[in-house]
Amino acid sequence: MRAWAELLRLPALFTVPGDALAGASASGGRPGPRTLLAIGSSLCLYEAGMALNDWADRDEDAAERPHRPLPSGRVRPGAALAAASVCTAAGLALAARAGRPALAVAIPLAAAVWAYDLGLKRTPAGPAAMAAARGLDLLLGAAATGPGTRPVRHAAPSAALLAGHTLAVTAVSRRETTGGTPLVPLAALATAGALTLLLGARPGARGTSGAPAPSRTVGNLLRTGTTTGYAMTAARPYLHAALNPSPALTQRAVGGGIRATIPLQAALCARSGAPATALLTAALAPLAARTARKVSIT
C-alpha cells in the first residue's frame, strides 16, 4: 500500500478538489451533488496521470530515481498502466453522471493527461499541455455545477489564472534533477507576482458588492489572506532557486509551487464571492502537509 501511495503521490491529491470548487464558485452557482461528481472525476483523472507518468518514465527513473515504486520492483509496470486506464475510465464515467457539459470538458482533459505523459512532457509544448489540463479541471467543476455553457464562460478567467500558475511550476520542474539557468525560476517568480496582483484586483462572477457590510469585510479579508498565503508560499522558493538554481533548490521551488496551488484555489473562490468554499478549500492545505510527512512524492 505504501508503494501505491508513493506511485499515486497521495499528498498532491489534496491539490485537486480545489479546482472543481474554484470552478463552481466562478460559475456563479453553488457546489452541489454534481460538483462532487466533478471532484471525483478530477481525482480519478489526476491519479491516472500519476500512474501513467511513472509507467512512461520507468526507464529514466531506473537511472535517476531507483527508489521509485516501478524501478524498485514494488509495483509492476503492467499494474501501473492498468491503474491509469481504470482511473481514466472511472473519471469519464463520473463526469458523464454529472451531465453532458461536464463530460464535454472531461474528454479533452483526459486526452491532455495522456498526451502529456506519453509524448508532450519532454517537448517545448509540455508546460502548456499541463497548464491546459489544470485549466480544464477547473472548468470541469463549472460545467458540472451550472447548466449550459454560461458557467464555463464565467469560469474562464479563473481557469486562465490557475493555468498560468501551473505553467510556471511545470516549467521549473523540467530542471529539478539538473538545475540550470536562473531565468526559469525568475520567470515563475514574476508570474506569481502578476497572479497576486490579478487576484486582488476585483471580485469575480459572484462578487460581494451587493452583500451587507460585514459580509463584504469578511470576504475582503479572506481574499486578502488567501492571496497573501499564495504569494508567500510560492515566492520564497522561486527566489531561492533564481539566486542559486541547484537541483536541491529547484526541487524546493517545485514543491513550493505545488503547495501554493491550494491557497491559489482558495483565493479564486474568495475572489468569486464564495467565502465558505474558500475556507473549505484552504482547509485542505494542512491535510496535504500532514500526509506529505508520511508519504514521499519524489
GROMACS .gro file of C-alpha atoms in nm:
model
  298
    1MET     CA    1   0.000   0.000   0.000
    2ARG     CA    2   0.285   0.239   0.073
    3ALA     CA    3   0.431   0.175  -0.272
    4TRP     CA    4   0.098   0.261  -0.434
    5ALA     CA    5   0.067   0.571  -0.216
    6GLU     CA    6   0.406   0.684  -0.345
    7LEU     CA    7   0.318   0.597  -0.705
    8LEU     CA    8  -0.008   0.792  -0.690
    9ARG     CA    9   0.150   1.076  -0.490
   10LEU     CA   10  -0.130   1.095  -0.235
   11PRO     CA   11  -0.020   1.426  -0.074
   12ALA     CA   12  -0.053   1.602  -0.410
   13LEU     CA   13  -0.406   1.465  -0.439
   14PHE     CA   14  -0.523   1.733  -0.193
   15THR     CA   15  -0.449   1.997  -0.458
   16VAL     CA   16  -0.722   1.855  -0.686
   17PRO     CA   17  -1.064   1.921  -0.521
   18GLY     CA   18  -0.999   2.295  -0.515
   19ASP     CA   19  -1.002   2.301  -0.896
   20ALA     CA   20  -1.367   2.199  -0.914
   21LEU     CA   21  -1.460   2.412  -0.613
   22ALA     CA   22  -1.298   2.719  -0.768
   23GLY     CA   23  -1.477   2.643  -1.095
   24ALA     CA   24  -1.811   2.608  -0.919
   25SER     CA   25  -1.757   2.937  -0.737
   26ALA     CA   26  -1.654   3.123  -1.052
   27SER     CA   27  -1.950   2.985  -1.245
   28GLY     CA   28  -2.196   3.178  -1.029
   29GLY     CA   29  -2.350   2.864  -0.880
   30ARG     CA   30  -2.321   2.683  -0.551
   31PRO     CA   31  -2.142   2.349  -0.510
   32GLY     CA   32  -2.386   2.059  -0.513
   33PRO     CA   33  -2.405   1.686  -0.589
   34ARG     CA   34  -2.284   1.739  -0.947
   35THR     CA   35  -1.985   1.931  -0.815
   36LEU     CA   36  -1.899   1.630  -0.600
   37LEU     CA   37  -1.914   1.413  -0.912
   38ALA     CA   38  -1.678   1.657  -1.084
   39ILE     CA   39  -1.438   1.634  -0.789
   40GLY     CA   40  -1.447   1.255  -0.811
   41SER     CA   41  -1.380   1.273  -1.184
   42SER     CA   42  -1.088   1.510  -1.128
   43LEU     CA   43  -0.937   1.286  -0.863
   44CYS     CA   44  -0.958   0.981  -1.091
   45LEU     CA   45  -0.805   1.161  -1.390
   46TYR     CA   46  -0.529   1.306  -1.172
   47GLU     CA   47  -0.437   0.964  -1.039
   48ALA     CA   48  -0.446   0.826  -1.393
   49GLY     CA   49  -0.185   1.086  -1.481
   50MET     CA   50   0.033   0.995  -1.184
   51ALA     CA   51   0.033   0.623  -1.265
   52LEU     CA   52   0.083   0.684  -1.637
   53ASN     CA   53   0.368   0.926  -1.567
   54ASP     CA   54   0.569   0.665  -1.378
   55TRP     CA   55   0.491   0.400  -1.638
   56ALA     CA   56   0.618   0.625  -1.916
   57ASP     CA   57   0.927   0.728  -1.713
   58ARG     CA   58   1.018   0.383  -1.581
   59ASP     CA   59   1.346   0.359  -1.776
   60GLU     CA   60   1.456   0.712  -1.685
   61ASP     CA   61   1.360   0.657  -1.320
   62ALA     CA   62   1.567   0.338  -1.313
   63ALA     CA   63   1.874   0.556  -1.367
   64GLU     CA   64   1.780   0.875  -1.178
   65ARG     CA   65   1.523   0.764  -0.917
   66PRO     CA   66   1.577   0.393  -0.850
   67HIS     CA   67   1.385   0.424  -0.523
   68ARG     CA   68   1.056   0.491  -0.706
   69PRO     CA   69   0.794   0.211  -0.693
   70LEU     CA   70   0.839   0.086  -1.052
   71PRO     CA   71   1.220   0.070  -1.084
   72SER     CA   72   1.248  -0.070  -0.732
   73GLY     CA   73   1.012  -0.353  -0.827
   74ARG     CA   74   0.749  -0.273  -0.562
   75VAL     CA   75   0.486  -0.208  -0.831
   76ARG     CA   76   0.480  -0.386  -1.168
   77PRO     CA   77   0.472  -0.165  -1.482
   78GLY     CA   78   0.169  -0.352  -1.614
   79ALA     CA   79  -0.020  -0.282  -1.292
   80ALA     CA   80   0.061   0.090  -1.317
   81LEU     CA   81  -0.064   0.107  -1.677
   82ALA     CA   82  -0.379  -0.084  -1.583
   83ALA     CA   83  -0.440   0.157  -1.294
   84ALA     CA   84  -0.406   0.454  -1.530
   85SER     CA   85  -0.659   0.302  -1.769
   86VAL     CA   86  -0.910   0.215  -1.496
   87CYS     CA   87  -0.881   0.560  -1.335
   88THR     CA   88  -0.935   0.728  -1.671
   89ALA     CA   89  -1.248   0.524  -1.739
   90ALA     CA   90  -1.379   0.596  -1.389
   91GLY     CA   91  -1.313   0.967  -1.429
   92LEU     CA   92  -1.504   0.985  -1.756
   93ALA     CA   93  -1.791   0.782  -1.610
   94LEU     CA   94  -1.824   1.018  -1.314
   95ALA     CA   95  -1.815   1.318  -1.547
   96ALA     CA   96  -2.092   1.162  -1.756
   97ARG     CA   97  -2.304   1.127  -1.441
   98ALA     CA   98  -2.251   1.498  -1.378
   99GLY     CA   99  -2.401   1.584  -1.718
  100ARG     CA  100  -2.311   1.629  -2.081
  101PRO     CA  101  -2.135   1.966  -2.031
  102ALA     CA  102  -1.908   1.808  -1.770
  103LEU     CA  103  -1.831   1.512  -1.997
  104ALA     CA  104  -1.756   1.754  -2.283
  105VAL     CA  105  -1.482   1.906  -2.065
  106ALA     CA  106  -1.360   1.577  -1.915
  107ILE     CA  107  -1.285   1.417  -2.252
  108PRO     CA  108  -1.026   1.678  -2.363
  109LEU     CA  109  -0.894   1.682  -2.006
  110ALA     CA  110  -0.827   1.307  -2.019
  111ALA     CA  111  -0.674   1.346  -2.364
  112ALA     CA  112  -0.443   1.619  -2.234
  113VAL     CA  113  -0.331   1.395  -1.945
  114TRP     CA  114  -0.242   1.103  -2.171
  115ALA     CA  115  -0.083   1.324  -2.438
  116TYR     CA  116   0.136   1.496  -2.179
  117ASP     CA  117   0.261   1.176  -2.017
  118LEU     CA  118   0.314   0.979  -2.338
  119GLY     CA  119   0.460   1.242  -2.568
  120LEU     CA  120   0.445   1.611  -2.485
  121LYS     CA  121   0.621   1.610  -2.149
  122ARG     CA  122   0.973   1.638  -2.295
  123THR     CA  123   0.879   1.877  -2.574
  124PRO     CA  124   0.853   2.258  -2.561
  125ALA     CA  125   0.474   2.211  -2.552
  126GLY     CA  126   0.491   2.018  -2.223
  127PRO     CA  127   0.430   2.302  -1.976
  128ALA     CA  128   0.147   2.440  -2.191
  129ALA     CA  129  -0.018   2.096  -2.204
  130MET     CA  130  -0.003   2.063  -1.826
  131ALA     CA  131  -0.139   2.416  -1.783
  132ALA     CA  132  -0.426   2.337  -2.020
  133ALA     CA  133  -0.510   2.024  -1.820
  134ARG     CA  134  -0.529   2.218  -1.495
  135GLY     CA  135  -0.741   2.490  -1.651
  136LEU     CA  136  -0.977   2.229  -1.793
  137ASP     CA  137  -1.001   2.070  -1.450
  138LEU     CA  138  -1.134   2.397  -1.309
  139LEU     CA  139  -1.378   2.430  -1.599
  140LEU     CA  140  -1.498   2.076  -1.524
  141GLY     CA  141  -1.625   2.199  -1.187
  142ALA     CA  142  -1.802   2.492  -1.353
  143ALA     CA  143  -1.961   2.275  -1.622
  144ALA     CA  144  -2.090   2.027  -1.364
  145THR     CA  145  -2.229   2.292  -1.130
  146GLY     CA  146  -2.436   2.507  -1.367
  147PRO     CA  147  -2.649   2.426  -1.675
  148GLY     CA  148  -2.545   2.529  -2.024
  149THR     CA  149  -2.221   2.689  -2.136
  150ARG     CA  150  -2.254   3.018  -1.949
  151PRO     CA  151  -2.095   2.883  -1.625
  152VAL     CA  152  -1.791   2.772  -1.825
  153ARG     CA  153  -1.757   3.120  -1.979
  154HIS     CA  154  -1.782   3.279  -1.636
  155ALA     CA  155  -1.512   3.048  -1.502
  156ALA     CA  156  -1.271   3.103  -1.790
  157PRO     CA  157  -1.076   3.390  -1.622
  158SER     CA  158  -1.019   3.178  -1.309
  159ALA     CA  159  -0.910   2.886  -1.527
  160ALA     CA  160  -0.660   3.116  -1.701
  161LEU     CA  161  -0.508   3.223  -1.368
  162LEU     CA  162  -0.475   2.863  -1.248
  163ALA     CA  163  -0.327   2.762  -1.583
  164GLY     CA  164  -0.069   3.042  -1.558
  165HIS     CA  165   0.043   2.919  -1.218
  166THR     CA  166   0.064   2.560  -1.345
  167LEU     CA  167   0.264   2.670  -1.648
  168ALA     CA  168   0.524   2.832  -1.420
  169VAL     CA  169   0.553   2.532  -1.186
  170THR     CA  170   0.581   2.285  -1.473
  171ALA     CA  171   0.850   2.492  -1.645
  172VAL     CA  172   1.057   2.493  -1.325
  173SER     CA  173   1.005   2.119  -1.273
  174ARG     CA  174   1.172   2.035  -1.604
  175ARG     CA  175   1.509   2.118  -1.442
  176GLU     CA  176   1.456   1.975  -1.095
  177THR     CA  177   1.711   1.695  -1.139
  178THR     CA  178   1.979   1.900  -1.315
  179GLY     CA  179   1.931   2.261  -1.205
  180GLY     CA  180   2.039   2.518  -1.459
  181THR     CA  181   1.960   2.873  -1.559
  182PRO     CA  182   1.806   3.117  -1.309
  183LEU     CA  183   1.579   3.259  -1.580
  184VAL     CA  184   1.309   2.993  -1.540
  185PRO     CA  185   1.253   3.032  -1.163
  186LEU     CA  186   1.282   3.408  -1.210
  187ALA     CA  187   1.002   3.393  -1.468
  188ALA     CA  188   0.799   3.180  -1.226
  189LEU     CA  189   0.855   3.442  -0.955
  190ALA     CA  190   0.732   3.714  -1.191
  191THR     CA  191   0.428   3.501  -1.274
  192ALA     CA  192   0.347   3.459  -0.905
  193GLY     CA  193   0.371   3.835  -0.860
  194ALA     CA  194   0.141   3.902  -1.156
  195LEU     CA  195  -0.112   3.647  -1.032
  196THR     CA  196  -0.108   3.803  -0.686
  197LEU     CA  197  -0.196   4.142  -0.836
  198LEU     CA  198  -0.473   3.993  -1.051
  199LEU     CA  199  -0.622   3.801  -0.759
  200GLY     CA  200  -0.656   4.120  -0.559
  201ALA     CA  201  -0.784   4.332  -0.846
  202ARG     CA  202  -1.158   4.277  -0.830
  203PRO     CA  203  -1.425   4.020  -0.736
  204GLY     CA  204  -1.537   3.765  -0.992
  205ALA     CA  205  -1.877   3.647  -1.105
  206ARG     CA  206  -2.042   3.638  -0.762
  207GLY     CA  207  -1.866   3.932  -0.604
  208THR     CA  208  -1.965   4.076  -0.267
  209SER     CA  209  -2.052   4.427  -0.386
  210GLY     CA  210  -2.421   4.376  -0.307
  211ALA     CA  211  -2.365   4.198   0.026
  212PRO     CA  212  -2.404   4.359   0.369
  213ALA     CA  213  -2.102   4.548   0.502
  214PRO     CA  214  -1.992   4.275   0.749
  215SER     CA  215  -2.005   4.014   0.471
  216ARG     CA  216  -1.806   4.238   0.241
  217THR     CA  217  -1.546   4.290   0.512
  218VAL     CA  218  -1.512   3.917   0.581
  219GLY     CA  219  -1.495   3.845   0.210
  220ASN     CA  220  -1.228   4.106   0.151
  221LEU     CA  221  -1.021   3.986   0.445
  222LEU     CA  222  -1.046   3.626   0.328
  223ARG     CA  223  -0.946   3.720  -0.025
  224THR     CA  224  -0.651   3.918   0.106
  225GLY     CA  225  -0.544   3.638   0.338
  226THR     CA  226  -0.559   3.361   0.081
  227THR     CA  227  -0.388   3.576  -0.182
  228THR     CA  228  -0.111   3.658   0.063
  229GLY     CA  229  -0.081   3.292   0.151
  230TYR     CA  230  -0.038   3.206  -0.215
  231ALA     CA  231   0.228   3.471  -0.268
  232MET     CA  232   0.427   3.374   0.040
  233THR     CA  233   0.416   3.002  -0.037
  234ALA     CA  234   0.529   3.039  -0.398
  235ALA     CA  235   0.760   3.342  -0.400
  236ARG     CA  236   1.030   3.247  -0.149
  237PRO     CA  237   1.136   2.911  -0.302
  238TYR     CA  238   1.120   3.063  -0.651
  239LEU     CA  239   1.352   3.342  -0.537
  240HIS     CA  240   1.598   3.097  -0.379
  241ALA     CA  241   1.606   2.888  -0.698
  242ALA     CA  242   1.662   3.201  -0.906
  243LEU     CA  243   1.956   3.304  -0.688
  244ASN     CA  244   2.103   2.952  -0.689
  245PRO     CA  245   1.943   2.717  -0.948
  246SER     CA  246   2.087   2.398  -0.797
  247PRO     CA  247   1.887   2.074  -0.820
  248ALA     CA  248   1.803   2.086  -0.447
  249LEU     CA  249   1.669   2.442  -0.455
  250THR     CA  250   1.491   2.382  -0.784
  251GLN     CA  251   1.313   2.083  -0.629
  252ARG     CA  252   1.212   2.302  -0.334
  253ALA     CA  253   1.079   2.560  -0.577
  254VAL     CA  254   0.866   2.292  -0.745
  255GLY     CA  255   0.738   2.178  -0.406
  256GLY     CA  256   0.656   2.534  -0.310
  257GLY     CA  257   0.468   2.584  -0.635
  258ILE     CA  258   0.264   2.267  -0.578
  259ARG     CA  259   0.183   2.370  -0.220
  260ALA     CA  260   0.081   2.716  -0.341
  261THR     CA  261  -0.190   2.562  -0.558
  262ILE     CA  262  -0.428   2.524  -0.263
  263PRO     CA  263  -0.413   2.886  -0.139
  264LEU     CA  264  -0.446   2.994  -0.503
  265GLN     CA  265  -0.764   2.789  -0.540
  266ALA     CA  266  -0.895   2.932  -0.213
  267ALA     CA  267  -0.815   3.285  -0.334
  268LEU     CA  268  -1.005   3.218  -0.657
  269CYS     CA  269  -1.308   3.105  -0.454
  270ALA     CA  270  -1.289   3.413  -0.233
  271ARG     CA  271  -1.245   3.635  -0.537
  272SER     CA  272  -1.568   3.490  -0.678
  273GLY     CA  273  -1.759   3.578  -0.362
  274ALA     CA  274  -1.774   3.228  -0.210
  275PRO     CA  275  -1.609   3.261   0.135
  276ALA     CA  276  -1.738   2.930   0.271
  277THR     CA  277  -1.599   2.741  -0.028
  278ALA     CA  278  -1.273   2.933   0.007
  279LEU     CA  279  -1.240   2.824   0.370
  280LEU     CA  280  -1.319   2.463   0.278
  281THR     CA  281  -1.052   2.471   0.007
  282ALA     CA  282  -0.793   2.633   0.235
  283ALA     CA  283  -0.853   2.361   0.495
  284LEU     CA  284  -0.705   2.107   0.252
  285ALA     CA  285  -0.357   2.261   0.293
  286PRO     CA  286  -0.281   2.125   0.644
  287LEU     CA  287  -0.415   1.784   0.540
  288ALA     CA  288  -0.178   1.782   0.244
  289ALA     CA  289   0.115   1.883   0.465
  290ARG     CA  290   0.037   1.612   0.720
  291THR     CA  291   0.015   1.345   0.451
  292ALA     CA  292   0.336   1.465   0.285
  293ARG     CA  293   0.528   1.398   0.608
  294LYS     CA  294   0.425   1.033   0.586
  295VAL     CA  295   0.440   0.961   0.212
  296SER     CA  296   0.721   1.058  -0.025
  297ILE     CA  297   0.619   1.212  -0.359
  298THR     CA  298   0.968   1.247  -0.511
   0.00000   0.00000   0.00000
